[in-house]
Amino acid sequence: MRLRNIPGAREEMLVNPYVVQNPEEKKGHWQEFFGNNHPIHIEIGMGKGQFIMALAAANPDINYLGIEKYSSVLLRALEKQAELQLPNLRFIRLDAEYATDVFDREEIHRIYLNFSDPWPKDRHAHRRLTSDRFLARYTEFLRSDGYIAFKTDNRELFDFSVETAEQCGWELSAVTYDLHHSPYEEGNFHTEYEDRFSALGKPICRLEMAPAKNLKKN
Ligand code: SAM
C-alpha cells in the first residue's frame, strides 16, 4: 500500500472512541469489552476497512476487531465508522507481530487475512502474514473450532502460503484460484484491493486453513 503520512493521524488514534487504547490490557477479556458473549473475528491488515465494515453491518451477532499497522490508513476506516457507528466493530492500531500480547488462548474465532503484503524477496519471507512464524503466533489465540480465511491476487504469495500451511501441519479447505467464478463467491464480501485487482482482470485466490488438531476435533 502506498503510504502518505497524514498529519494528525497518530494523535487521532489516541482520542478516537473506536480505537481500543492499551489493547494488551483487554487480553483474555475481549467479550467483556464488547459486553456480550458473541464470537470474535479479526481482520489483520484491514487497510481502509471496507471488508470488515460490511461484515460487521451484516452480522450484528459477531464482534469484529480490525487490526492495522499504520495510523494514516486506519484513519480512513475511522471516518466511515463515525458515520456508521457499528456497535460490534472496534479497531486496534498494531503490528500483527505483537498480536499474542493482545489475544489470549482460544479467544479468537476467526482470522481474516486479505491481500496481505507479499514481501516478494526471500530474505523478507518471515514478514509475510502467512509465514511459519505468523502461523505459530495465530495458534496461540485461534480457537479450537476457528480458522483463517485468506484472499490474495498474488499467486506467488498464495502458493507460498499453501506450502507453508501444509508444512506446519495446517489443513486447507475451500481452496480456489478464481474466487469470483467459484461457488465460494456467494456471500463473499469484497475488499478494496479485491475490487481493484479484479477490475484489472486478475483472478482472486482464496483458502481457509486451520491447525490440523482443530479439524480433527470437529
Ligand atoms: N486488507 C485490505 C484490502 O484487502 O483492501 C488492505 C490490503 S493492503 C495491501 C495490506 C494492509 O496490511 C496495509 O494496510 C498494511 O498497512 C497492513 N499491514 C501490513 N503488515 C501489517 C502488520 N504486520 N500488522 C498489521 N497490519 C499490517
PDB file of C-alpha atoms and ligand atoms in Angstrom:
ATOM      1  CA  MET A   1       0.000   0.000   0.000  1.00  0.00           C
ATOM      2  CA  ARG A   2       1.379   3.428  -0.939  1.00  0.00           C
ATOM      3  CA  LEU A   3       1.545   5.319   2.301  1.00  0.00           C
ATOM      4  CA  ARG A   4       1.033   9.004   2.736  1.00  0.00           C
ATOM      5  CA  ASN A   5       1.650  10.258   6.228  1.00  0.00           C
ATOM      6  CA  ILE A   6      -1.444  12.211   7.210  1.00  0.00           C
ATOM      7  CA  PRO A   7      -0.770  14.973   9.759  1.00  0.00           C
ATOM      8  CA  GLY A   8      -2.706  14.391  12.969  1.00  0.00           C
ATOM      9  CA  ALA A   9      -3.384  10.692  12.272  1.00  0.00           C
ATOM     10  CA  ARG A  10      -1.329   9.456  15.225  1.00  0.00           C
ATOM     11  CA  GLU A  11      -2.959  11.935  17.582  1.00  0.00           C
ATOM     12  CA  GLU A  12      -6.432  10.866  16.379  1.00  0.00           C
ATOM     13  CA  MET A  13      -5.621   7.244  17.322  1.00  0.00           C
ATOM     14  CA  LEU A  14      -5.250   8.352  20.935  1.00  0.00           C
ATOM     15  CA  VAL A  15      -8.653  10.005  21.224  1.00  0.00           C
ATOM     16  CA  ASN A  16     -10.926   8.252  18.736  1.00  0.00           C
ATOM     17  CA  PRO A  17     -13.651   6.295  20.589  1.00  0.00           C
ATOM     18  CA  TYR A  18     -13.498   3.416  18.084  1.00  0.00           C
ATOM     19  CA  VAL A  19      -9.781   2.762  18.597  1.00  0.00           C
ATOM     20  CA  VAL A  20      -9.008   0.497  21.534  1.00  0.00           C
ATOM     21  CA  GLN A  21      -6.382   2.058  23.792  1.00  0.00           C
ATOM     22  CA  ASN A  22      -3.908  -0.224  25.582  1.00  0.00           C
ATOM     23  CA  PRO A  23      -5.306  -3.375  23.925  1.00  0.00           C
ATOM     24  CA  GLU A  24      -2.866  -5.585  25.906  1.00  0.00           C
ATOM     25  CA  GLU A  25      -4.989  -4.845  28.979  1.00  0.00           C
ATOM     26  CA  LYS A  26      -8.011  -6.473  27.279  1.00  0.00           C
ATOM     27  CA  LYS A  27      -6.178  -9.767  26.718  1.00  0.00           C
ATOM     28  CA  GLY A  28      -8.487 -12.575  27.850  1.00  0.00           C
ATOM     29  CA  HIS A  29     -11.381 -10.105  28.303  1.00  0.00           C
ATOM     30  CA  TRP A  30     -12.482  -9.197  24.773  1.00  0.00           C
ATOM     31  CA  GLN A  31     -16.026 -10.494  25.151  1.00  0.00           C
ATOM     32  CA  GLU A  32     -16.389  -8.473  28.361  1.00  0.00           C
ATOM     33  CA  PHE A  33     -15.079  -5.485  26.425  1.00  0.00           C
ATOM     34  CA  PHE A  34     -17.885  -5.889  23.877  1.00  0.00           C
ATOM     35  CA  GLY A  35     -20.370  -6.606  26.692  1.00  0.00           C
ATOM     36  CA  ASN A  36     -21.660  -9.883  25.237  1.00  0.00           C
ATOM     37  CA  ASN A  37     -20.583 -13.468  24.568  1.00  0.00           C
ATOM     38  CA  HIS A  38     -20.607 -13.264  20.796  1.00  0.00           C
ATOM     39  CA  PRO A  39     -17.755 -14.755  18.765  1.00  0.00           C
ATOM     40  CA  ILE A  40     -14.824 -12.506  17.902  1.00  0.00           C
ATOM     41  CA  HIS A  41     -13.483 -12.269  14.360  1.00  0.00           C
ATOM     42  CA  ILE A  42     -10.420 -10.203  13.473  1.00  0.00           C
ATOM     43  CA  GLU A  43      -9.015  -8.889  10.213  1.00  0.00           C
ATOM     44  CA  ILE A  44      -5.249  -8.376  10.234  1.00  0.00           C
ATOM     45  CA  GLY A  45      -4.067  -5.654   7.844  1.00  0.00           C
ATOM     46  CA  MET A  46      -7.564  -4.264   7.309  1.00  0.00           C
ATOM     47  CA  GLY A  47      -6.460  -1.188   5.360  1.00  0.00           C
ATOM     48  CA  LYS A  48      -9.301   1.301   4.922  1.00  0.00           C
ATOM     49  CA  GLY A  49     -11.838  -1.151   6.313  1.00  0.00           C
ATOM     50  CA  GLN A  50     -14.371  -1.738   3.512  1.00  0.00           C
ATOM     51  CA  PHE A  51     -14.455  -5.511   4.145  1.00  0.00           C
ATOM     52  CA  ILE A  52     -14.702  -5.571   7.931  1.00  0.00           C
ATOM     53  CA  MET A  53     -17.309  -2.804   7.991  1.00  0.00           C
ATOM     54  CA  ALA A  54     -19.546  -4.638   5.552  1.00  0.00           C
ATOM     55  CA  LEU A  55     -19.175  -7.824   7.610  1.00  0.00           C
ATOM     56  CA  ALA A  56     -19.921  -6.015  10.882  1.00  0.00           C
ATOM     57  CA  ALA A  57     -23.042  -4.424   9.402  1.00  0.00           C
ATOM     58  CA  ALA A  58     -24.266  -7.785   8.052  1.00  0.00           C
ATOM     59  CA  ASN A  59     -23.509  -9.798  11.229  1.00  0.00           C
ATOM     60  CA  PRO A  60     -24.547  -7.898  14.364  1.00  0.00           C
ATOM     61  CA  ASP A  61     -24.118 -11.080  16.456  1.00  0.00           C
ATOM     62  CA  ILE A  62     -20.379 -11.224  15.776  1.00  0.00           C
ATOM     63  CA  ASN A  63     -17.818  -8.885  17.326  1.00  0.00           C
ATOM     64  CA  TYR A  64     -15.189  -7.573  14.915  1.00  0.00           C
ATOM     65  CA  LEU A  65     -11.732  -6.158  15.569  1.00  0.00           C
ATOM     66  CA  GLY A  66      -9.858  -4.557  12.698  1.00  0.00           C
ATOM     67  CA  ILE A  67      -6.071  -4.545  13.096  1.00  0.00           C
ATOM     68  CA  GLU A  68      -3.916  -2.152  11.101  1.00  0.00           C
ATOM     69  CA  LYS A  69      -0.289  -1.183  11.474  1.00  0.00           C
ATOM     70  CA  TYR A  70      -0.479   2.359  10.096  1.00  0.00           C
ATOM     71  CA  SER A  71      -2.432   5.257  11.603  1.00  0.00           C
ATOM     72  CA  SER A  72      -2.770   7.065   8.268  1.00  0.00           C
ATOM     73  CA  VAL A  73      -4.545   4.048   6.749  1.00  0.00           C
ATOM     74  CA  LEU A  74      -6.707   3.344   9.775  1.00  0.00           C
ATOM     75  CA  LEU A  75      -7.869   6.951   9.787  1.00  0.00           C
ATOM     76  CA  ARG A  76      -9.978   6.299   6.657  1.00  0.00           C
ATOM     77  CA  ALA A  77     -11.833   3.482   8.404  1.00  0.00           C
ATOM     78  CA  LEU A  78     -12.445   5.685  11.435  1.00  0.00           C
ATOM     79  CA  GLU A  79     -14.074   8.328   9.264  1.00  0.00           C
ATOM     80  CA  LYS A  80     -16.516   5.732   7.904  1.00  0.00           C
ATOM     81  CA  GLN A  81     -17.159   4.231  11.335  1.00  0.00           C
ATOM     82  CA  ALA A  82     -18.017   7.711  12.674  1.00  0.00           C
ATOM     83  CA  GLU A  83     -20.924   7.693  10.196  1.00  0.00           C
ATOM     84  CA  LEU A  84     -21.975   4.061  10.640  1.00  0.00           C
ATOM     85  CA  GLN A  85     -21.325   3.736  14.405  1.00  0.00           C
ATOM     86  CA  LEU A  86     -21.404  -0.058  14.253  1.00  0.00           C
ATOM     87  CA  PRO A  87     -21.538  -1.265  17.900  1.00  0.00           C
ATOM     88  CA  ASN A  88     -19.847  -4.587  17.115  1.00  0.00           C
ATOM     89  CA  LEU A  89     -16.743  -3.103  15.482  1.00  0.00           C
ATOM     90  CA  ARG A  90     -13.590  -1.637  17.007  1.00  0.00           C
ATOM     91  CA  PHE A  91     -10.060  -1.060  15.752  1.00  0.00           C
ATOM     92  CA  ILE A  92      -6.588  -1.702  17.075  1.00  0.00           C
ATOM     93  CA  ARG A  93      -3.517   0.050  15.718  1.00  0.00           C
ATOM     94  CA  LEU A  94      -0.962  -2.699  15.998  1.00  0.00           C
ATOM     95  CA  ASP A  95       1.762  -4.557  14.171  1.00  0.00           C
ATOM     96  CA  ALA A  96       0.458  -8.126  13.926  1.00  0.00           C
ATOM     97  CA  GLU A  97       3.818  -9.296  15.229  1.00  0.00           C
ATOM     98  CA  TYR A  98       2.545  -8.357  18.680  1.00  0.00           C
ATOM     99  CA  ALA A  99      -0.912  -9.933  18.392  1.00  0.00           C
ATOM    100  CA  THR A 100      -0.085 -12.533  21.050  1.00  0.00           C
ATOM    101  CA  ASP A 101       0.309  -9.680  23.560  1.00  0.00           C
ATOM    102  CA  VAL A 102      -3.314  -8.733  22.890  1.00  0.00           C
ATOM    103  CA  PHE A 103      -5.223 -12.017  22.487  1.00  0.00           C
ATOM    104  CA  ASP A 104      -5.374 -14.983  24.836  1.00  0.00           C
ATOM    105  CA  ARG A 105      -5.667 -18.718  24.174  1.00  0.00           C
ATOM    106  CA  GLU A 106      -8.909 -19.721  22.416  1.00  0.00           C
ATOM    107  CA  GLU A 107     -10.062 -16.109  22.301  1.00  0.00           C
ATOM    108  CA  ILE A 108     -10.438 -15.550  18.558  1.00  0.00           C
ATOM    109  CA  HIS A 109     -12.954 -17.461  16.453  1.00  0.00           C
ATOM    110  CA  ARG A 110     -11.769 -16.422  13.001  1.00  0.00           C
ATOM    111  CA  ILE A 111      -8.897 -14.522  11.400  1.00  0.00           C
ATOM    112  CA  TYR A 112      -9.203 -12.797   8.038  1.00  0.00           C
ATOM    113  CA  LEU A 113      -6.069 -12.043   6.027  1.00  0.00           C
ATOM    114  CA  ASN A 114      -6.918 -10.085   2.897  1.00  0.00           C
ATOM    115  CA  PHE A 115      -4.388  -9.071   0.243  1.00  0.00           C
ATOM    116  CA  SER A 116      -1.563  -9.161   2.750  1.00  0.00           C
ATOM    117  CA  ASP A 117       1.687  -7.516   1.693  1.00  0.00           C
ATOM    118  CA  PRO A 118       3.555 -10.106  -0.461  1.00  0.00           C
ATOM    119  CA  TRP A 119       7.124  -9.284   0.635  1.00  0.00           C
ATOM    120  CA  PRO A 120       8.493 -10.817  -2.614  1.00  0.00           C
ATOM    121  CA  LYS A 121      12.158 -11.031  -1.593  1.00  0.00           C
ATOM    122  CA  ASP A 122      13.176 -14.341   0.011  1.00  0.00           C
ATOM    123  CA  ARG A 123      15.009 -12.582   2.808  1.00  0.00           C
ATOM    124  CA  HIS A 124      11.732 -10.912   3.826  1.00  0.00           C
ATOM    125  CA  ALA A 125       9.641 -14.104   3.746  1.00  0.00           C
ATOM    126  CA  HIS A 126       9.352 -14.136   7.549  1.00  0.00           C
ATOM    127  CA  ARG A 127       7.382 -10.867   7.327  1.00  0.00           C
ATOM    128  CA  ARG A 128       4.590 -12.441   5.250  1.00  0.00           C
ATOM    129  CA  LEU A 129       1.473 -12.786   7.381  1.00  0.00           C
ATOM    130  CA  THR A 130       1.210 -16.447   6.323  1.00  0.00           C
ATOM    131  CA  SER A 131       4.839 -17.341   7.187  1.00  0.00           C
ATOM    132  CA  ASP A 132       5.511 -20.125   9.706  1.00  0.00           C
ATOM    133  CA  ARG A 133       6.333 -17.520  12.354  1.00  0.00           C
ATOM    134  CA  PHE A 134       2.948 -15.864  11.987  1.00  0.00           C
ATOM    135  CA  LEU A 135       1.061 -19.188  11.798  1.00  0.00           C
ATOM    136  CA  ALA A 136       2.691 -20.169  15.108  1.00  0.00           C
ATOM    137  CA  ARG A 137       1.514 -16.888  16.633  1.00  0.00           C
ATOM    138  CA  TYR A 138      -2.057 -17.422  15.413  1.00  0.00           C
ATOM    139  CA  THR A 139      -2.261 -20.841  17.088  1.00  0.00           C
ATOM    140  CA  GLU A 140      -1.723 -19.071  20.384  1.00  0.00           C
ATOM    141  CA  PHE A 141      -5.121 -17.385  20.207  1.00  0.00           C
ATOM    142  CA  LEU A 142      -7.207 -19.007  17.447  1.00  0.00           C
ATOM    143  CA  ARG A 143      -9.981 -21.156  18.921  1.00  0.00           C
ATOM    144  CA  SER A 144     -10.092 -24.918  18.503  1.00  0.00           C
ATOM    145  CA  ASP A 145     -13.049 -24.592  16.146  1.00  0.00           C
ATOM    146  CA  GLY A 146     -11.658 -21.496  14.394  1.00  0.00           C
ATOM    147  CA  TYR A 147      -9.946 -20.940  11.078  1.00  0.00           C
ATOM    148  CA  ILE A 148      -8.121 -18.394   8.943  1.00  0.00           C
ATOM    149  CA  ALA A 149      -9.686 -17.139   5.708  1.00  0.00           C
ATOM    150  CA  PHE A 150      -7.052 -15.810   3.316  1.00  0.00           C
ATOM    151  CA  LYS A 151      -7.516 -13.977  -0.016  1.00  0.00           C
ATOM    152  CA  THR A 152      -4.961 -12.585  -2.429  1.00  0.00           C
ATOM    153  CA  ASP A 153      -4.433 -11.804  -6.097  1.00  0.00           C
ATOM    154  CA  ASN A 154      -0.754 -12.697  -5.717  1.00  0.00           C
ATOM    155  CA  ARG A 155      -0.205 -16.239  -6.957  1.00  0.00           C
ATOM    156  CA  GLU A 156       3.335 -16.453  -5.559  1.00  0.00           C
ATOM    157  CA  LEU A 157       2.143 -15.461  -2.096  1.00  0.00           C
ATOM    158  CA  PHE A 158      -0.768 -17.883  -2.369  1.00  0.00           C
ATOM    159  CA  ASP A 159       1.479 -20.809  -3.363  1.00  0.00           C
ATOM    160  CA  PHE A 160       3.896 -19.913  -0.571  1.00  0.00           C
ATOM    161  CA  SER A 161       1.004 -19.845   1.905  1.00  0.00           C
ATOM    162  CA  VAL A 162      -0.339 -23.236   0.801  1.00  0.00           C
ATOM    163  CA  GLU A 163       3.127 -24.774   1.078  1.00  0.00           C
ATOM    164  CA  THR A 164       3.868 -23.188   4.455  1.00  0.00           C
ATOM    165  CA  ALA A 165       0.496 -24.135   5.928  1.00  0.00           C
ATOM    166  CA  GLU A 166       0.929 -27.764   4.828  1.00  0.00           C
ATOM    167  CA  GLN A 167       4.488 -27.899   6.189  1.00  0.00           C
ATOM    168  CA  CYS A 168       3.225 -26.543   9.524  1.00  0.00           C
ATOM    169  CA  GLY A 169       0.525 -29.229   9.719  1.00  0.00           C
ATOM    170  CA  TRP A 170      -2.421 -26.976   8.935  1.00  0.00           C
ATOM    171  CA  GLU A 171      -5.378 -28.356   6.993  1.00  0.00           C
ATOM    172  CA  LEU A 172      -6.590 -26.469   3.949  1.00  0.00           C
ATOM    173  CA  SER A 173     -10.148 -26.299   2.706  1.00  0.00           C
ATOM    174  CA  ALA A 174     -12.317 -24.271   0.305  1.00  0.00           C
ATOM    175  CA  VAL A 175      -9.293 -23.588  -1.899  1.00  0.00           C
ATOM    176  CA  THR A 176      -9.964 -21.684  -5.128  1.00  0.00           C
ATOM    177  CA  TYR A 177      -7.738 -19.975  -7.677  1.00  0.00           C
ATOM    178  CA  ASP A 178     -10.601 -17.948  -9.124  1.00  0.00           C
ATOM    179  CA  LEU A 179     -12.884 -16.940  -6.289  1.00  0.00           C
ATOM    180  CA  HIS A 180     -15.201 -14.711  -8.284  1.00  0.00           C
ATOM    181  CA  HIS A 181     -16.054 -17.558 -10.669  1.00  0.00           C
ATOM    182  CA  SER A 182     -16.365 -20.195  -7.940  1.00  0.00           C
ATOM    183  CA  PRO A 183     -19.204 -21.290  -5.650  1.00  0.00           C
ATOM    184  CA  TYR A 184     -17.368 -19.542  -2.767  1.00  0.00           C
ATOM    185  CA  GLU A 185     -18.195 -16.157  -4.302  1.00  0.00           C
ATOM    186  CA  GLU A 186     -21.683 -16.395  -2.821  1.00  0.00           C
ATOM    187  CA  GLY A 187     -21.556 -14.438   0.428  1.00  0.00           C
ATOM    188  CA  ASN A 188     -18.055 -13.147  -0.344  1.00  0.00           C
ATOM    189  CA  PHE A 189     -17.517  -9.555   0.797  1.00  0.00           C
ATOM    190  CA  HIS A 190     -15.058  -7.685  -1.400  1.00  0.00           C
ATOM    191  CA  THR A 191     -12.133  -5.714  -0.042  1.00  0.00           C
ATOM    192  CA  GLU A 192     -10.753  -2.509  -1.595  1.00  0.00           C
ATOM    193  CA  TYR A 193      -7.794  -4.366  -3.081  1.00  0.00           C
ATOM    194  CA  GLU A 194     -10.017  -7.157  -4.305  1.00  0.00           C
ATOM    195  CA  ASP A 195     -12.155  -4.727  -6.301  1.00  0.00           C
ATOM    196  CA  ARG A 196      -9.063  -3.018  -7.650  1.00  0.00           C
ATOM    197  CA  PHE A 197      -7.277  -6.184  -8.823  1.00  0.00           C
ATOM    198  CA  SER A 198     -10.400  -7.842 -10.071  1.00  0.00           C
ATOM    199  CA  ALA A 199     -11.170  -4.750 -12.219  1.00  0.00           C
ATOM    200  CA  LEU A 200      -7.745  -5.321 -13.814  1.00  0.00           C
ATOM    201  CA  GLY A 201      -8.831  -8.863 -14.742  1.00  0.00           C
ATOM    202  CA  LYS A 202      -6.709 -10.605 -12.089  1.00  0.00           C
ATOM    203  CA  PRO A 203      -8.210 -13.782 -10.611  1.00  0.00           C
ATOM    204  CA  ILE A 204      -8.500 -13.852  -6.832  1.00  0.00           C
ATOM    205  CA  CYS A 205      -7.235 -16.830  -4.823  1.00  0.00           C
ATOM    206  CA  ARG A 206      -8.839 -17.840  -1.532  1.00  0.00           C
ATOM    207  CA  LEU A 207      -8.464 -20.578   1.034  1.00  0.00           C
ATOM    208  CA  GLU A 208      -9.391 -21.476   4.571  1.00  0.00           C
ATOM    209  CA  MET A 209      -6.875 -23.068   6.906  1.00  0.00           C
ATOM    210  CA  ALA A 210      -6.953 -24.483  10.389  1.00  0.00           C
ATOM    211  CA  PRO A 211      -4.345 -26.225  12.511  1.00  0.00           C
ATOM    212  CA  ALA A 212      -4.894 -29.974  11.945  1.00  0.00           C
ATOM    213  CA  LYS A 213      -5.869 -30.521  15.578  1.00  0.00           C
ATOM    214  CA  ASN A 214      -8.792 -28.138  15.071  1.00  0.00           C
ATOM    215  CA  LEU A 215     -10.235 -30.075  12.164  1.00  0.00           C
ATOM    216  CA  LYS A 216      -9.810 -33.438  13.940  1.00  0.00           C
ATOM    217  CA  LYS A 217     -11.833 -32.173  16.905  1.00  0.00           C
ATOM    218  CA  ASN A 218     -14.785 -31.228  14.658  1.00  0.00           C
TER     219      ASN A 218
HETATM  220  N1  SAM B   1      -6.974  -5.799   3.566  1.00  0.00           N
HETATM  221  C1  SAM B   1      -7.094  -4.585   2.771  1.00  0.00           C
HETATM  222  C2  SAM B   1      -7.686  -4.894   1.419  1.00  0.00           C
HETATM  223  O1  SAM B   1      -7.737  -6.077   1.064  1.00  0.00           O
HETATM  224  O2  SAM B   1      -8.126  -3.970   0.740  1.00  0.00           O
HETATM  225  C3  SAM B   1      -5.737  -3.861   2.655  1.00  0.00           C
HETATM  226  C4  SAM B   1      -4.668  -4.620   1.913  1.00  0.00           C
HETATM  227  S1  SAM B   1      -3.086  -3.761   1.916  1.00  0.00           S
HETATM  228  C5  SAM B   1      -2.242  -4.452   0.578  1.00  0.00           C
HETATM  229  C6  SAM B   1      -2.259  -4.513   3.308  1.00  0.00           C
HETATM  230  C7  SAM B   1      -2.550  -3.820   4.627  1.00  0.00           C
HETATM  231  O3  SAM B   1      -1.965  -4.559   5.676  1.00  0.00           O
HETATM  232  C8  SAM B   1      -1.973  -2.422   4.704  1.00  0.00           C
HETATM  233  O4  SAM B   1      -2.959  -1.524   5.156  1.00  0.00           O
HETATM  234  C9  SAM B   1      -0.822  -2.560   5.695  1.00  0.00           C
HETATM  235  O5  SAM B   1      -0.567  -1.370   6.402  1.00  0.00           O
HETATM  236  C10 SAM B   1      -1.326  -3.662   6.583  1.00  0.00           C
HETATM  237  N2  SAM B   1      -0.264  -4.423   7.254  1.00  0.00           N
HETATM  238  C11 SAM B   1       0.847  -4.912   6.673  1.00  0.00           C
HETATM  239  N3  SAM B   1       1.612  -5.569   7.569  1.00  0.00           N
HETATM  240  C12 SAM B   1       0.945  -5.496   8.743  1.00  0.00           C
HETATM  241  C13 SAM B   1       1.224  -5.959  10.050  1.00  0.00           C
HETATM  242  N4  SAM B   1       2.350  -6.635  10.323  1.00  0.00           N
HETATM  243  N5  SAM B   1       0.331  -5.720  11.032  1.00  0.00           N
HETATM  244  C14 SAM B   1      -0.799  -5.025  10.759  1.00  0.00           C
HETATM  245  N6  SAM B   1      -1.116  -4.540   9.553  1.00  0.00           N
HETATM  246  C15 SAM B   1      -0.256  -4.771   8.542  1.00  0.00           C
END
